Structures are given as C-alpha cells and as structure tokens.
GROMACS .gro file of C-alpha atoms in nm:
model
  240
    1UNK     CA    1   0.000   0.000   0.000
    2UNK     CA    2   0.141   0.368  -0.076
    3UNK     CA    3   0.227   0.566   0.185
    4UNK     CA    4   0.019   0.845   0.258
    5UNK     CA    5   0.016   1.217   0.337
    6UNK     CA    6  -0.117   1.449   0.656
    7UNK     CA    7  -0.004   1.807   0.635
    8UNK     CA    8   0.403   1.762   0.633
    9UNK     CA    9   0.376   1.397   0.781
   10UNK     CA   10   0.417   1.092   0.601
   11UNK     CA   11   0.269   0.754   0.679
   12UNK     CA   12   0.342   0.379   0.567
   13UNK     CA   13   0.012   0.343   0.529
   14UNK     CA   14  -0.372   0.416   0.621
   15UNK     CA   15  -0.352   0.223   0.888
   16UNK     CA   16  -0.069   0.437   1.087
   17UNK     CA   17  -0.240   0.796   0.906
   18UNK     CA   18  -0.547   0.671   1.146
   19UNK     CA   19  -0.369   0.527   1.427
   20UNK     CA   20  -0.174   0.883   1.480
   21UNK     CA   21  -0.447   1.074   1.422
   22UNK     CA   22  -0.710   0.884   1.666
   23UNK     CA   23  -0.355   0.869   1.893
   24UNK     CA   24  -0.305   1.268   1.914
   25UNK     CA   25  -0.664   1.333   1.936
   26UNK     CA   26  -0.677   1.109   2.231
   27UNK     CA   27  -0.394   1.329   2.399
   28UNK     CA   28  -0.559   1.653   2.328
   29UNK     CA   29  -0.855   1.526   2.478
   30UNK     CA   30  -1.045   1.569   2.164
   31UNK     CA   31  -1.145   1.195   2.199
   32UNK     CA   32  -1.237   1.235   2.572
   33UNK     CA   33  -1.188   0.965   2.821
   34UNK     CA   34  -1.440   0.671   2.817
   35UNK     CA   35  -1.576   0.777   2.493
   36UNK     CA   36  -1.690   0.535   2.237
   37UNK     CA   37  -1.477   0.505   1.930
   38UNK     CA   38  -1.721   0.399   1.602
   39UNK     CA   39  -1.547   0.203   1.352
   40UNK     CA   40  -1.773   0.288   1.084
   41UNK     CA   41  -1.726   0.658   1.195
   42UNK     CA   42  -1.379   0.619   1.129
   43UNK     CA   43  -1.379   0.460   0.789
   44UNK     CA   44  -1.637   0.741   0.665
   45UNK     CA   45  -1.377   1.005   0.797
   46UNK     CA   46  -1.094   0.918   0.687
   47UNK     CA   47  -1.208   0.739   0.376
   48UNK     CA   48  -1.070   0.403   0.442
   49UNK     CA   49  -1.193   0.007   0.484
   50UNK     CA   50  -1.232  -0.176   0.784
   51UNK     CA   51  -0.886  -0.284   0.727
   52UNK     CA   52  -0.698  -0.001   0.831
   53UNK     CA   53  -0.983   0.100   1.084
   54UNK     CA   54  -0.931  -0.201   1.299
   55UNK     CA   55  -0.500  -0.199   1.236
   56UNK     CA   56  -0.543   0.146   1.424
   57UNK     CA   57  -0.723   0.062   1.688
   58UNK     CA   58  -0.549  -0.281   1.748
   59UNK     CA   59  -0.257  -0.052   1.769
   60UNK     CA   60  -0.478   0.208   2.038
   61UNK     CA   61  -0.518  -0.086   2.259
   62UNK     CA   62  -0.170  -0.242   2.217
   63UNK     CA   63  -0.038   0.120   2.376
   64UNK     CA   64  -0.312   0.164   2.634
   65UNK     CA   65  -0.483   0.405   2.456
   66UNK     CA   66  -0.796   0.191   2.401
   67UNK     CA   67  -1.005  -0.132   2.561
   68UNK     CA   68  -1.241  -0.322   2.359
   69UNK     CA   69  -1.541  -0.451   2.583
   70UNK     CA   70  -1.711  -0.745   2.429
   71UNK     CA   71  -2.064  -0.650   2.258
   72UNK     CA   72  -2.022  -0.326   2.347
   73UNK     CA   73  -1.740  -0.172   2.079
   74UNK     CA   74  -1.403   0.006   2.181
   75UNK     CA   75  -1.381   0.262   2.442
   76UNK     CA   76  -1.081   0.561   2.492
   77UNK     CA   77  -0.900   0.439   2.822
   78UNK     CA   78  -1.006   0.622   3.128
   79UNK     CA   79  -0.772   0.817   3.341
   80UNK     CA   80  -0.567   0.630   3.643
   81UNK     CA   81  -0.537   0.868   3.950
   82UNK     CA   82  -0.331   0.664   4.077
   83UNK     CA   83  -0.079   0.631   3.815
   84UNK     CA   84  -0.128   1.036   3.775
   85UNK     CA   85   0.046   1.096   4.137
   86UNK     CA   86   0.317   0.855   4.112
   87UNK     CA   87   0.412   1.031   3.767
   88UNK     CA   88   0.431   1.390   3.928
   89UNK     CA   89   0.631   1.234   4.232
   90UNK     CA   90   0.872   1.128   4.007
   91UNK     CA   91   0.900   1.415   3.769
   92UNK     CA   92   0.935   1.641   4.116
   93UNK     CA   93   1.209   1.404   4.190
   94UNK     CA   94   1.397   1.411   3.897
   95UNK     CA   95   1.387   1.763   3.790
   96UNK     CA   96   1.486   1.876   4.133
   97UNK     CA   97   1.800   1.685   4.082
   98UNK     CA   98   1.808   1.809   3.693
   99UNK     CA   99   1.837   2.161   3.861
  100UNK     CA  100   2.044   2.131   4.142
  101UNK     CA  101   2.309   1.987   3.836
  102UNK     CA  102   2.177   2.306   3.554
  103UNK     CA  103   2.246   2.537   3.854
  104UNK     CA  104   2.603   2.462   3.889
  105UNK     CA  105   2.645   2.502   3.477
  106UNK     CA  106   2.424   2.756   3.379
  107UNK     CA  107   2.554   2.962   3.084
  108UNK     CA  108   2.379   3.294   2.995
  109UNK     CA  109   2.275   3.112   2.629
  110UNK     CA  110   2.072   2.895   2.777
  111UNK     CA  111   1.978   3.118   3.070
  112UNK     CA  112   1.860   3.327   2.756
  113UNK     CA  113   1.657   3.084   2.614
  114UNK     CA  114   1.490   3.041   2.907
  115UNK     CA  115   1.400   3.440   2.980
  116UNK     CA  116   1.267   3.412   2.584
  117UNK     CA  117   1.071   3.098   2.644
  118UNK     CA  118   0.857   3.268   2.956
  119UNK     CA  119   0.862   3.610   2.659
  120UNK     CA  120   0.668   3.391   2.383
  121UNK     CA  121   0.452   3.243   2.650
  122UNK     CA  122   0.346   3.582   2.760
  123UNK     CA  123   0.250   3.677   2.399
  124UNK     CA  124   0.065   3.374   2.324
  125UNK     CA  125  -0.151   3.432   2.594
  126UNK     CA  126  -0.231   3.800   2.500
  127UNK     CA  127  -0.324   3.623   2.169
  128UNK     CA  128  -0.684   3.595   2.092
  129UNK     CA  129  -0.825   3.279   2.044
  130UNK     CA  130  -0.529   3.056   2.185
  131UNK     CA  131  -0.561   2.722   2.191
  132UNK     CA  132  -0.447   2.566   2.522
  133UNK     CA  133  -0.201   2.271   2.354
  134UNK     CA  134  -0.023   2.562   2.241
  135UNK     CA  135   0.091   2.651   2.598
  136UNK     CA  136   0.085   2.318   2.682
  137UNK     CA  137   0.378   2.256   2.418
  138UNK     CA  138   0.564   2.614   2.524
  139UNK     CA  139   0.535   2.480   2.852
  140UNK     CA  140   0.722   2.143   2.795
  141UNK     CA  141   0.952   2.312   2.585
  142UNK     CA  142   1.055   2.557   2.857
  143UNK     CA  143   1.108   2.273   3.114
  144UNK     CA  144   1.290   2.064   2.886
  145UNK     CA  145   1.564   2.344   2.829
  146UNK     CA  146   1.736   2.231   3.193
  147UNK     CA  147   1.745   1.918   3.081
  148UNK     CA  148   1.884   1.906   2.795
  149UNK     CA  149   2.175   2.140   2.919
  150UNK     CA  150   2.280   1.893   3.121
  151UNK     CA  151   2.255   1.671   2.924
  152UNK     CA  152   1.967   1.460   3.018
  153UNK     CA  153   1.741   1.466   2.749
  154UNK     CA  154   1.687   1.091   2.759
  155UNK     CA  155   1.533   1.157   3.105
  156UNK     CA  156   1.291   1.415   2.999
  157UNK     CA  157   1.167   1.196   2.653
  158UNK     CA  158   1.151   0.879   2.927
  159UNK     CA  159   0.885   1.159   3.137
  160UNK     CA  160   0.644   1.281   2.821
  161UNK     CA  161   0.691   0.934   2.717
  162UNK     CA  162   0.411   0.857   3.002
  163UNK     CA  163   0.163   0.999   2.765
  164UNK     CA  164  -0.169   0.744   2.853
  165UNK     CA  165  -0.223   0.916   3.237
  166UNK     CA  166   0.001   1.235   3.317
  167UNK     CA  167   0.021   1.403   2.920
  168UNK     CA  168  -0.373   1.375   2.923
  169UNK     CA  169  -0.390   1.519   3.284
  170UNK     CA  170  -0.184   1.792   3.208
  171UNK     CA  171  -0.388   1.922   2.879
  172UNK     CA  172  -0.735   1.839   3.125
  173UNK     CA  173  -0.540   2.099   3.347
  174UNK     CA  174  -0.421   2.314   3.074
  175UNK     CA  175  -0.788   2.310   2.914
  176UNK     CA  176  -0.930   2.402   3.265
  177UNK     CA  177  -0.653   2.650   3.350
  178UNK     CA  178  -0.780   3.021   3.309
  179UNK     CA  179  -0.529   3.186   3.573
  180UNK     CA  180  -0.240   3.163   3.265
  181UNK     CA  181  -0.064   3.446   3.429
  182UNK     CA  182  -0.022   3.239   3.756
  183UNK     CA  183   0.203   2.967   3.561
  184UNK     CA  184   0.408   3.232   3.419
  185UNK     CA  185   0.483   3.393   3.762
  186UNK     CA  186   0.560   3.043   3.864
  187UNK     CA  187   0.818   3.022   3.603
  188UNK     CA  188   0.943   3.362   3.647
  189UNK     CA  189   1.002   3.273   4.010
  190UNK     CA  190   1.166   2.970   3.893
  191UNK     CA  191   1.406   3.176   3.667
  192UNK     CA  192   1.463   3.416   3.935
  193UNK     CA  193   1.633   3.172   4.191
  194UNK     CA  194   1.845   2.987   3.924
  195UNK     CA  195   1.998   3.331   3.882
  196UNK     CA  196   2.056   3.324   4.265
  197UNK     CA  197   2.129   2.972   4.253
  198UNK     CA  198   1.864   2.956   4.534
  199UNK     CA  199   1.818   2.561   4.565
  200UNK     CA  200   1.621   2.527   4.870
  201UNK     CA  201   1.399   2.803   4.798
  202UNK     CA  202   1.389   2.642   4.407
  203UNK     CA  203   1.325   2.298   4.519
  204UNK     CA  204   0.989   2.452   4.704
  205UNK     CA  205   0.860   2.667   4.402
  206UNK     CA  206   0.937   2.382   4.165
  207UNK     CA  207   0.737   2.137   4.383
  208UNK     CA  208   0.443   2.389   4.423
  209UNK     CA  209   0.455   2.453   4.094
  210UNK     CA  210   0.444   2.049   3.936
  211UNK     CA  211   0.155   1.947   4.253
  212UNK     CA  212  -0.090   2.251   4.187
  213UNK     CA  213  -0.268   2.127   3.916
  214UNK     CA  214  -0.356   1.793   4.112
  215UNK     CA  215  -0.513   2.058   4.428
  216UNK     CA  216  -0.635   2.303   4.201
  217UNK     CA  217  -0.846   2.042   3.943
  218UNK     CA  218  -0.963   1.833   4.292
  219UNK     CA  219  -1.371   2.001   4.239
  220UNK     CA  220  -1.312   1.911   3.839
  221UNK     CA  221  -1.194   1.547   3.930
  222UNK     CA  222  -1.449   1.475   4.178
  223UNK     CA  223  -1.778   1.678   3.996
  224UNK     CA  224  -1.699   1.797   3.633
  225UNK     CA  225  -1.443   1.531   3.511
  226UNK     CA  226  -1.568   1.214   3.785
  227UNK     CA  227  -1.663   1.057   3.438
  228UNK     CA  228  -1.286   1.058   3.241
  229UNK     CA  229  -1.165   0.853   3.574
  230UNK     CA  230  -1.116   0.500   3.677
  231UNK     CA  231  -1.291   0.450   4.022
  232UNK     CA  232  -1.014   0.447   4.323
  233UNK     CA  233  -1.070   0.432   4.694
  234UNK     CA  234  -1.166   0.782   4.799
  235UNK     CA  235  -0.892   0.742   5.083
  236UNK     CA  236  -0.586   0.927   5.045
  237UNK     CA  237  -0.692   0.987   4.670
  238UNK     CA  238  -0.555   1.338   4.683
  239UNK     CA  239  -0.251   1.277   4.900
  240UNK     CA  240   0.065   1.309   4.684
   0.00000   0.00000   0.00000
C-alpha cells in the first residue's frame, strides 16, 4: 500500500495515518476519556476500509490508549489517578535533581533561552483565540531546556513518554486553566532563583509549581471530570 500524506507527515500506510491521528486526538482530549470510538465513523472520515480502521485501533489498545469490551465496541481508556500521582512524584524528583546539576552550569545562552521561552509564553496568551495545547507545548519546551543542558534529554523523553495518564492530565489541566498568568509567575520565580542559585527556595517553588494542578483540578476530578476517571478508593486519593 502507498504511503500516505497528513499536512508535512508521512505515513506507511492508512492504517498508521489513522492510528496517529485517533492517537493525538486522544492526547488533546479531543477523543475524551471513556468515549466510544465507532469504527464505521472512522472509515467514513478518513475514507478508508475496515482494514486499516481495525490496524489502528489494534494498535490504540496495544499502547493503552484503548479497551475493547465485548458487545459493546471500543472505548478511549479512562484516566488512572493513581498512576497520575506517582508520575508527578517522580517528575518532582527528577527535575529537582536536573536543577540542582543546571544550577552549577548555567551559561547565559541557555539562561537566555529560558528568559525568551517565559517572553513567547506571555504573547501567546495576550493572543486571541489561543488554543491551550499551544501553551501546553511552550510549557514542555521551557522545562525541557534544563534538561537538555545537562545533558539529560533521555530523562525528559523517558517523562512525556508517560503519555496514557500524566500528558492527558496535564492538557485536562491546561484546558481548565484560566489563571495563565499564575504559571508564568511560577516560572518567572523559577528563573529568578536559578539566577541566585537559590536551591532550597527552588526545590519549594518547583514542587508547588508540578503538585498545583492535582489541588487546584480536585472540584473538576471529583464533579466535572468524575466521568474521564477509573474508580479508586476515595482514601488518600488526593494525598501526593
């Protein structure tokens, strides 16, 4: 089969053209957790057979992304609590450590790039219209830039890599967010004590910043969102 074509993407085939497409709409919560996903729907959208249809979604459920219930058609994968905490304990753990180590070689390039990343953030929200990926994508970006000066990058791919729970929690946050200017601060107040090479005083803003979204969503998880959510024992649900 010839590969095929979406915007400057290529694809092997139909089959992976669906399968990314159904995939990225599932992390930008345009497919929303615990929604039904219509084969026939498919096929009429993207102009395909069953074929393809079915290659895709075999693929959606090989990753997590999916679960077929017998008699009752393939569902989007609902969102683990659980598995949402334990990811945002680690990523507090490891970027701590990232920074302690980007404090000690901080160079005013990259100390640059970071001052222009919090610049274009501040723009894109005066934009009208914005789309909250957008600054969900600035936002990784920004974090990343520690990393990768100290040479960790393989660390922070192995953290967005956890895409199924904590990459959908974060755009549910980023969707929900409307206090933009609040995250900014937050990384303004970040850049501020790498300049000092503050580290106890970073290591408190940095944790603050990464747990916020779990206390500040708590009414949306238990009311507005209870549906895109596996059931958990209500003890210690919100305990990080």
């Amino acid at each position: 089969e010839q590969g095929c074509c979406m915007g400057e993407v290529n694809f092997k085939n139909r089959g992976e053209l669906v399968f990314e497409t159904l995939k990225r709409e599932i992390l930008d919560l345009k497919l929303k957790p615990g929604c039904l996903i219509s084969e026939s729907d498919i096929c009429e959208r993207f102009g395909v057979s069953r074929t393809p249809v079915r290659d895709a979604l075999r693929l959606l459920q090989e990753q997590g992304f999916a679960e077929t219930i017998p008699y009752r058609g393939t569902y989007v994968t609902l969102l683990s609590l659980d598995n949402i905490k334990q990811m945002i304990y680690m990523r507090v753990a490891v970027e701590t450590m990232v920074l302690r180590d980007f404090m000690e070689i901080q160079t005013p390039m990259v100390m640059e790039e970071i001052r222009h990343a919090i610049a274009v953030q501040k723009a894109l929200i005066q934009t009208p219209g914005f789309e909250p990926e957008q600054f969900y994508r600035m936002d990784a970006q920004m974090h990343s830039l520690w990393f990768t000066a100290v040479k960790r990058q393989k660390l922070w791919d192995m953290l967005q890599a956890q895409q199924l729970h904590y990459t959908r929690f974060r755009m549910l946050d980023f969707i929900t967010e409307t206090d933009f200017p609040r995250i900014i601060g937050e990384h303004e107040q970040l850049f501020e004590l790498i300049c000092k090479k503050d580290l106890s005083g970073l290591e408190q803003v940095l944790k603050d910043h990464l747990y916020y979204s779990m206390k500040r969503m708590r009414h949306s998880i238990e009311v507005d969102y209870k549906d895109y959510f596996e059931e958990e024992p209500e003890e210690n649900r919100f305990v990080i």
